[in-house]
Tab-separated table of C-alpha atoms in Angstrom:
chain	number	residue	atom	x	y	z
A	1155	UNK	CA	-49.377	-7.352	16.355
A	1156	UNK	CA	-47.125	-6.116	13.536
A	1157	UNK	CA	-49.143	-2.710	13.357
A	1158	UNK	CA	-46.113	-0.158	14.355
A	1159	UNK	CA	-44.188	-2.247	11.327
A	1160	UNK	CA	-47.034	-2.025	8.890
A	1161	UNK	CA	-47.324	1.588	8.976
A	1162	UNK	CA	-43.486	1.779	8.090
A	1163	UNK	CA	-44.186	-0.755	5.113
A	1164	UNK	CA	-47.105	1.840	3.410
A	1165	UNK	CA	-47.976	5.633	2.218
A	1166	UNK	CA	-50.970	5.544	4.526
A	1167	UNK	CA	-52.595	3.138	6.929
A	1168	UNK	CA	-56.425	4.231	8.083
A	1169	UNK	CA	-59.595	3.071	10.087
A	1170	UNK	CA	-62.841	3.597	9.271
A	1171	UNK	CA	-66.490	2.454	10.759
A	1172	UNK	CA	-69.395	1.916	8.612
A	1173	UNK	CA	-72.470	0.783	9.843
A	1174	UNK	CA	-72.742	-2.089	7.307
A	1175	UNK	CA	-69.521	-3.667	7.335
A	1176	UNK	CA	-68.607	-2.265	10.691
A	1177	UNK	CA	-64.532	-1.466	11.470
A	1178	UNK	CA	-62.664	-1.320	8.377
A	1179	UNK	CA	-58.487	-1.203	8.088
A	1180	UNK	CA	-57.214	0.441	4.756
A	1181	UNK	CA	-53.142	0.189	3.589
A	1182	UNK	CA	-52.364	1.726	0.964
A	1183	UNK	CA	-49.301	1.571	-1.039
A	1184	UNK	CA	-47.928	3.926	-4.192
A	1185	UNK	CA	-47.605	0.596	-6.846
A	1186	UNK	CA	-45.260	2.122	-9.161
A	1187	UNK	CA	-42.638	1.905	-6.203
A	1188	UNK	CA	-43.619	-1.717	-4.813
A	1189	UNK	CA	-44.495	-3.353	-8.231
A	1190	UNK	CA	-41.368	-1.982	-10.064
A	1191	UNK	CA	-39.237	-4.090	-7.088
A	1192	UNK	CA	-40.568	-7.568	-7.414
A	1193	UNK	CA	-37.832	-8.781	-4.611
A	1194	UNK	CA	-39.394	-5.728	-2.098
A	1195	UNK	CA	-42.720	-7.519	-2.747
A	1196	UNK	CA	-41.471	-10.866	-1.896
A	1197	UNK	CA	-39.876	-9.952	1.278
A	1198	UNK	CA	-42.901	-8.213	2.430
A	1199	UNK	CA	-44.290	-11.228	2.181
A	1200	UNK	CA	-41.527	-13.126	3.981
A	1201	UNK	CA	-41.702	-10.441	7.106
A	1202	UNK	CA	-45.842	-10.952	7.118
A	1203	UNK	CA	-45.237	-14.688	7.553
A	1204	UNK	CA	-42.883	-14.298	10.267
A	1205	UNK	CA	-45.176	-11.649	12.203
A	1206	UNK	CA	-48.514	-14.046	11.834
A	1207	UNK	CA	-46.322	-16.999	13.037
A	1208	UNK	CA	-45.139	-15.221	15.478
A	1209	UNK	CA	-48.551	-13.827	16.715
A	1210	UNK	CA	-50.509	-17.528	16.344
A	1211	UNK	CA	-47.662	-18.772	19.307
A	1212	UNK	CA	-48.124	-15.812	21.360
A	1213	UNK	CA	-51.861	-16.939	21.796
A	1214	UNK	CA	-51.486	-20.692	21.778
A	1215	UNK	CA	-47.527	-22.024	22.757
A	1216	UNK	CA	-47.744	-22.271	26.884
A	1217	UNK	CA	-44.016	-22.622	26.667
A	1218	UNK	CA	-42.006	-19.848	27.052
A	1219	UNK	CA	-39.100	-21.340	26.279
A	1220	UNK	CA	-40.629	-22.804	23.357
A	1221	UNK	CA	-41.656	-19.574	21.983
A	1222	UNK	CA	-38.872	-16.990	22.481
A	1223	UNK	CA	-36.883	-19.934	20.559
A	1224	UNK	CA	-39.276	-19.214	17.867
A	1225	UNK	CA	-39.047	-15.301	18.082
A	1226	UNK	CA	-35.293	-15.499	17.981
A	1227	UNK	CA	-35.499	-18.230	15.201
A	1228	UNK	CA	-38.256	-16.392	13.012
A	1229	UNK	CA	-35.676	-12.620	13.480
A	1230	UNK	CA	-32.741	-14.525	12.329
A	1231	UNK	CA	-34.538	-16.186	9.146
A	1232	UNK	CA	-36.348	-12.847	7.980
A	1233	UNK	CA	-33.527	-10.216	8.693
A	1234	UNK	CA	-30.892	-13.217	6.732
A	1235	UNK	CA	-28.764	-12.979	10.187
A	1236	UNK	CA	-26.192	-15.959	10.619
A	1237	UNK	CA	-27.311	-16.162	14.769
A	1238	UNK	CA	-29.169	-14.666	17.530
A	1239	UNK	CA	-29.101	-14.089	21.250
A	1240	UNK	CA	-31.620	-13.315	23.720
A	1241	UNK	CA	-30.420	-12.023	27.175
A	1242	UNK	CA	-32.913	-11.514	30.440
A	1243	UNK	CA	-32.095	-9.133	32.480
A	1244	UNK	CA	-31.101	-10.420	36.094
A	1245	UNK	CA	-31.425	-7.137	38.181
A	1246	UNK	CA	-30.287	-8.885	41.659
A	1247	UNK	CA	-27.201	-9.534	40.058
A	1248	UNK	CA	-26.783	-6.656	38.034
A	1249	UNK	CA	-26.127	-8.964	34.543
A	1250	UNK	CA	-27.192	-10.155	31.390
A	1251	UNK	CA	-28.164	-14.126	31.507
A	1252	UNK	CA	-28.418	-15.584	27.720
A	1253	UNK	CA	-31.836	-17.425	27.777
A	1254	UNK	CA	-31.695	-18.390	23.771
A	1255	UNK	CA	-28.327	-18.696	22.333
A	1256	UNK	CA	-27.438	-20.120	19.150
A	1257	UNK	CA	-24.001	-21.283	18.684
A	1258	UNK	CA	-23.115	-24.554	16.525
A	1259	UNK	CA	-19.947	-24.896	17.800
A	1260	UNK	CA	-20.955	-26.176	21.038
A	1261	UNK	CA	-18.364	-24.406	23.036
A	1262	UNK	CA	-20.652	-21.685	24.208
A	1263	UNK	CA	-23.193	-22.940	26.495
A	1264	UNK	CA	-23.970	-20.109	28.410
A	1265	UNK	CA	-23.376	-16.154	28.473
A	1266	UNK	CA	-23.322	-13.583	31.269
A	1267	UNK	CA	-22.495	-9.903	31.037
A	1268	UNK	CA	-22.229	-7.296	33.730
A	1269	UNK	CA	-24.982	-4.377	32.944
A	1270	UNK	CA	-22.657	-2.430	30.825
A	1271	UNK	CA	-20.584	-5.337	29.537
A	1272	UNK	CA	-20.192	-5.547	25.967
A	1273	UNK	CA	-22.472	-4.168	23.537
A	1274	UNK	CA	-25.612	-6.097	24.518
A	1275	UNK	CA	-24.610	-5.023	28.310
A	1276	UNK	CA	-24.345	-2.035	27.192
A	1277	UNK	CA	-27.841	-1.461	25.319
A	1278	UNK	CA	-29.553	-3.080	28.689
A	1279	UNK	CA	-27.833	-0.132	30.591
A	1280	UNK	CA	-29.004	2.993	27.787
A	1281	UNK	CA	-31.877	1.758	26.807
A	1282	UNK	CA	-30.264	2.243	22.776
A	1283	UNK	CA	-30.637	0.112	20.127
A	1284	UNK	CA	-27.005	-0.164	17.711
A	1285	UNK	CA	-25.971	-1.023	14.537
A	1286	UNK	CA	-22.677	-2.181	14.391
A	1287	UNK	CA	-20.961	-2.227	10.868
A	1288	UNK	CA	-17.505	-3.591	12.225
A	1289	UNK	CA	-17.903	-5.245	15.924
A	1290	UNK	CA	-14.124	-4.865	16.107
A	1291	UNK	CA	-13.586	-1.641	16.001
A	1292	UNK	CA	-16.735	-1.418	18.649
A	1293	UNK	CA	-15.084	0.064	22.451
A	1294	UNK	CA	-17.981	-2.059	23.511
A	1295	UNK	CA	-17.188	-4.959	22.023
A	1296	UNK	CA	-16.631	-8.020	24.098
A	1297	UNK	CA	-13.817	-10.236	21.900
A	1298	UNK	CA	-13.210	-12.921	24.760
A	1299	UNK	CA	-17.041	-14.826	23.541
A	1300	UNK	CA	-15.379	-14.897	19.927
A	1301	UNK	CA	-12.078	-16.021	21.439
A	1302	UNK	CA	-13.748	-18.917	23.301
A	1303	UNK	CA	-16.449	-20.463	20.318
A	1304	UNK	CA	-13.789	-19.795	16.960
A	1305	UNK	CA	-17.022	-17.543	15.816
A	1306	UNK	CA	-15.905	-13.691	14.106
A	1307	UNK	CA	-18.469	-11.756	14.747
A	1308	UNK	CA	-18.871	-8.775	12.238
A	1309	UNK	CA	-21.789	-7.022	11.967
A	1310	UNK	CA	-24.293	-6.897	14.990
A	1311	UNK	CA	-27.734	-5.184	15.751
A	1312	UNK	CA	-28.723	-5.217	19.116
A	1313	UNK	CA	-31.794	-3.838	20.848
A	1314	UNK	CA	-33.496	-3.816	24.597
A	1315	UNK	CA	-36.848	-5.911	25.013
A	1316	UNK	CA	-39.473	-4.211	27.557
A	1317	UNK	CA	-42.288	-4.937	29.898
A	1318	UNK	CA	-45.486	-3.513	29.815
A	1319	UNK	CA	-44.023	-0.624	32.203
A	1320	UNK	CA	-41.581	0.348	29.858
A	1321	UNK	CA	-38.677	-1.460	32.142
A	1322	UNK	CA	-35.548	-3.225	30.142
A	1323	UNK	CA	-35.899	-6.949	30.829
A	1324	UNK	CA	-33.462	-7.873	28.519
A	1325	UNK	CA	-31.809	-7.543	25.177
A	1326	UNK	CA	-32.073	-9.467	21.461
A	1327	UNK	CA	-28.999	-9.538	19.905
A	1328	UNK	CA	-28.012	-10.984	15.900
A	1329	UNK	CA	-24.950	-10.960	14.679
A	1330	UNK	CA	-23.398	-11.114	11.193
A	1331	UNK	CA	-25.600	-10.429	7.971
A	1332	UNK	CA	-25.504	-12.713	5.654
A	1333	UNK	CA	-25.544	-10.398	2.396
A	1334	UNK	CA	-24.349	-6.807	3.593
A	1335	UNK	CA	-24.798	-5.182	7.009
A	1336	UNK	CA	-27.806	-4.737	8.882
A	1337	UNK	CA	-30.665	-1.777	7.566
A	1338	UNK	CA	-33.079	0.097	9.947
A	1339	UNK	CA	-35.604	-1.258	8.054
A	1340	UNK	CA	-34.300	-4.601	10.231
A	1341	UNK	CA	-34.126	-2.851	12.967
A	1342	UNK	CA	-37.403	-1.462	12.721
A	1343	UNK	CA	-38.367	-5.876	12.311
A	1344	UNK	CA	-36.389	-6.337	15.468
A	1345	UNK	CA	-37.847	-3.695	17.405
A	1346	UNK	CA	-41.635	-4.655	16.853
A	1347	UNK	CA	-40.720	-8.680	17.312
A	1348	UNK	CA	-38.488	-7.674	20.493
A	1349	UNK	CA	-41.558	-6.122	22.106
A	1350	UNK	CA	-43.470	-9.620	21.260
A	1351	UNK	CA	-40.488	-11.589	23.203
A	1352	UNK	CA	-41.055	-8.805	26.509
A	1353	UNK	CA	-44.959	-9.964	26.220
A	1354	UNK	CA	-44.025	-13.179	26.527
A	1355	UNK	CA	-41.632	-12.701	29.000
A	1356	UNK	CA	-44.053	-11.059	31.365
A	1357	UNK	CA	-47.012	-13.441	30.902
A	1358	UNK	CA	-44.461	-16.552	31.793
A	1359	UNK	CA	-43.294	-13.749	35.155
A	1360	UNK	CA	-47.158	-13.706	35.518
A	1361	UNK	CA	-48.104	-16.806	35.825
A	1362	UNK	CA	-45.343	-18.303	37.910
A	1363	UNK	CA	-45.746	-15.621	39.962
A	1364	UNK	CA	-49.825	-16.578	40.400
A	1365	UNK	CA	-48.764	-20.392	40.903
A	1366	UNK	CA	-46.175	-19.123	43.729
A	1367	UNK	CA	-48.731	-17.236	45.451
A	1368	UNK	CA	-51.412	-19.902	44.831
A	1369	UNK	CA	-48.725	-22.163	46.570
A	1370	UNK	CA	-48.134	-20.368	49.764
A	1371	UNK	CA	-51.490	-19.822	49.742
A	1372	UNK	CA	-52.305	-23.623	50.089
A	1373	UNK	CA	-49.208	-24.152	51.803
A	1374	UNK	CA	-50.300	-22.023	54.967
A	1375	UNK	CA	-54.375	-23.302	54.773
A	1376	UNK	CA	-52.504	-26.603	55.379
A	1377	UNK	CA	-50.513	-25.276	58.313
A	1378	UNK	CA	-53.627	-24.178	59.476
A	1379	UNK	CA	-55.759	-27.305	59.499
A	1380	UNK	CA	-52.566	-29.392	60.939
A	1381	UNK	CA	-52.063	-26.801	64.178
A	1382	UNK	CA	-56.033	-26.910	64.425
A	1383	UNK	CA	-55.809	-30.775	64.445
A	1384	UNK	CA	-55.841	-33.329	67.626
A	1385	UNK	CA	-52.446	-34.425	66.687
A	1386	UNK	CA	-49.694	-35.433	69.026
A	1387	UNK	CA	-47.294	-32.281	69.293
A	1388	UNK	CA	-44.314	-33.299	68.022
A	1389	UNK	CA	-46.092	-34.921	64.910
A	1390	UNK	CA	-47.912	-31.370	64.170
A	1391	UNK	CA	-44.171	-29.473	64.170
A	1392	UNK	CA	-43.334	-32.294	61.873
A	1393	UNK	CA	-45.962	-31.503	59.553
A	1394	UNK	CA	-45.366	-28.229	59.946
A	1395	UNK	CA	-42.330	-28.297	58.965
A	1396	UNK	CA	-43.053	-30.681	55.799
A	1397	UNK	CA	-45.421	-27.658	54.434
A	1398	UNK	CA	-42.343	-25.353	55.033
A	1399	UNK	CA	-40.209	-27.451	52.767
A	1400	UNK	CA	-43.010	-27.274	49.701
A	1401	UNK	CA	-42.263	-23.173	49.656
A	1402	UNK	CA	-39.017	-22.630	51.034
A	1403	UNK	CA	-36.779	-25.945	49.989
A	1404	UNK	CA	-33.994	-26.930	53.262
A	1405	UNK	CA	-31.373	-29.236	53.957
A	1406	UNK	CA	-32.216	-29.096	57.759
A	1407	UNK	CA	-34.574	-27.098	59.904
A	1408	UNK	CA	-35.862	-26.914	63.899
A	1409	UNK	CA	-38.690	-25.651	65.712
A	1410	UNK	CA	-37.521	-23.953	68.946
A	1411	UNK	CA	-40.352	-23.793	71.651
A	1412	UNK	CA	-40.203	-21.359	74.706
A	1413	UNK	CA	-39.768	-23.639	78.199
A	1414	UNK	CA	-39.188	-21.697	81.114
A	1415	UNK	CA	-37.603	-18.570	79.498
A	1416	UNK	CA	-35.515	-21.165	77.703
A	1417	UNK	CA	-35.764	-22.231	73.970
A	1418	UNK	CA	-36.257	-26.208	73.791
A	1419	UNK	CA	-36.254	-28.100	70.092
């Protein structure tokens, strides 16, 4: 966790094994550069926080809702960005669906962007990440969001979050830098805590996925024991169709049986 960031943070980052103390993980750092810039030193410190924080949810918050609040939260706080987005990536529909979005002015409740849309539509569609120095003078800039909430977005840094197989399933977005524009040394932050939000992403996929399948599963064992049963006929399809309605939710539904070469409910 954090180990891609670390090795941008000092000269030289090695493992060792002795047979005493077994694995062993040296950093070094040249201290005339770090101690001469007590504020460098500090927000090292700040950015460590954030990535243990970050790394003690990944193994015990359940909630994925929870914790990509938390990622988004902890990337805003540590880069000193005024608000974040997350998007997932909806490939059915071909668009961007906001999934965290911070916005005090109430007005914005929801966001959705066509894969190509605007600049965070546009990172889910190249793959890039951007840092935008003046959004307005962006050709991918989307103004009508701004238009809607009061907000004047600024500055921006956007980049894509993926799954283990390298797919885009969405996109972290901040926006506006509180004391200058954004660095690559926060994009480098964003890039390493983006890749935490696409873990979590595809454990939550996982495991609703495994209770779905777990579902059905139990769903047709029941079917099973019901058409095995001595039940009256019509109360079996009735049963039947009550298991349906667990996996596939219906307003109405029939059971047609064959009579005669014709089809009788």
């Amino acid at each position: 966790m954090g180990m891609h960031f670390m090795r941008t943070l000092m000269d030289k980052v090695e493992y060792h094994f002795d047979e005493k103390n077994g694995t062993i993980l040296s950093m070094t750092k040249q201290l005339d550069t770090v101690s001469q810039r007590p504020e460098l030193v500090e927000q090292i410190e700040r950015e460590l926080q954030v990535f243990e924080a970050v790394g003690r949810a990944l193994s015990n918050e359940r909630n994925v809702d929870a914790l990509l609040d938390l990622i988004v939260d902890k990337l805003t706080e540590v880069v000193g960005a005024d608000r974040g987005t997350l998007y997932l990536l909806d490939l059915q529909k071909g668009e961007l669906v906001s999934k965290i979005l911070q916005d005090e002015t109430g007005r914005l409740t929801e966001i959705r962007l066509r894969i190509g849309e605007g600049i965070a539509g546009y990172v889910a569609k190249t793959g890039e990440t951007v840092n935008i120095i003046s959004a307005e003078d962006d050709p991918h800039f989307a103004q009508y969001f701004d238009q809607v909430s009061g907000y004047r977005t600024e500055t921006m840094i956007c980049t894509p979050t993926h799954n283990s197989q390298g797919e885009i399933i969405g996109v972290i977005q901040l926006l506006n830098k509180r004391n200058g524009i954004f660095t690559k040394r926060d994009e480098t932050i964003l890039s390493v805590l983006s890749s935490q939000a696409g873990i979590a992403i595809e454990n939550a996929r996982l495991i609703t996925s495994e209770r779905e399948k777990r579902r059905i599963a139990d769903t047709l064992r029941e079917i099973s024991s019901i058409i095995n049963s001595s039940l009256e006929l019509e109360e079996v399809l009735q049963l039947i169709l009550g298991q349906i309605e667990r996996v596939v939710p219906f307003n109405s539904a029939a059971i047609l049986l064959i009579e005669e070469d014709s089809l009788v409910a």
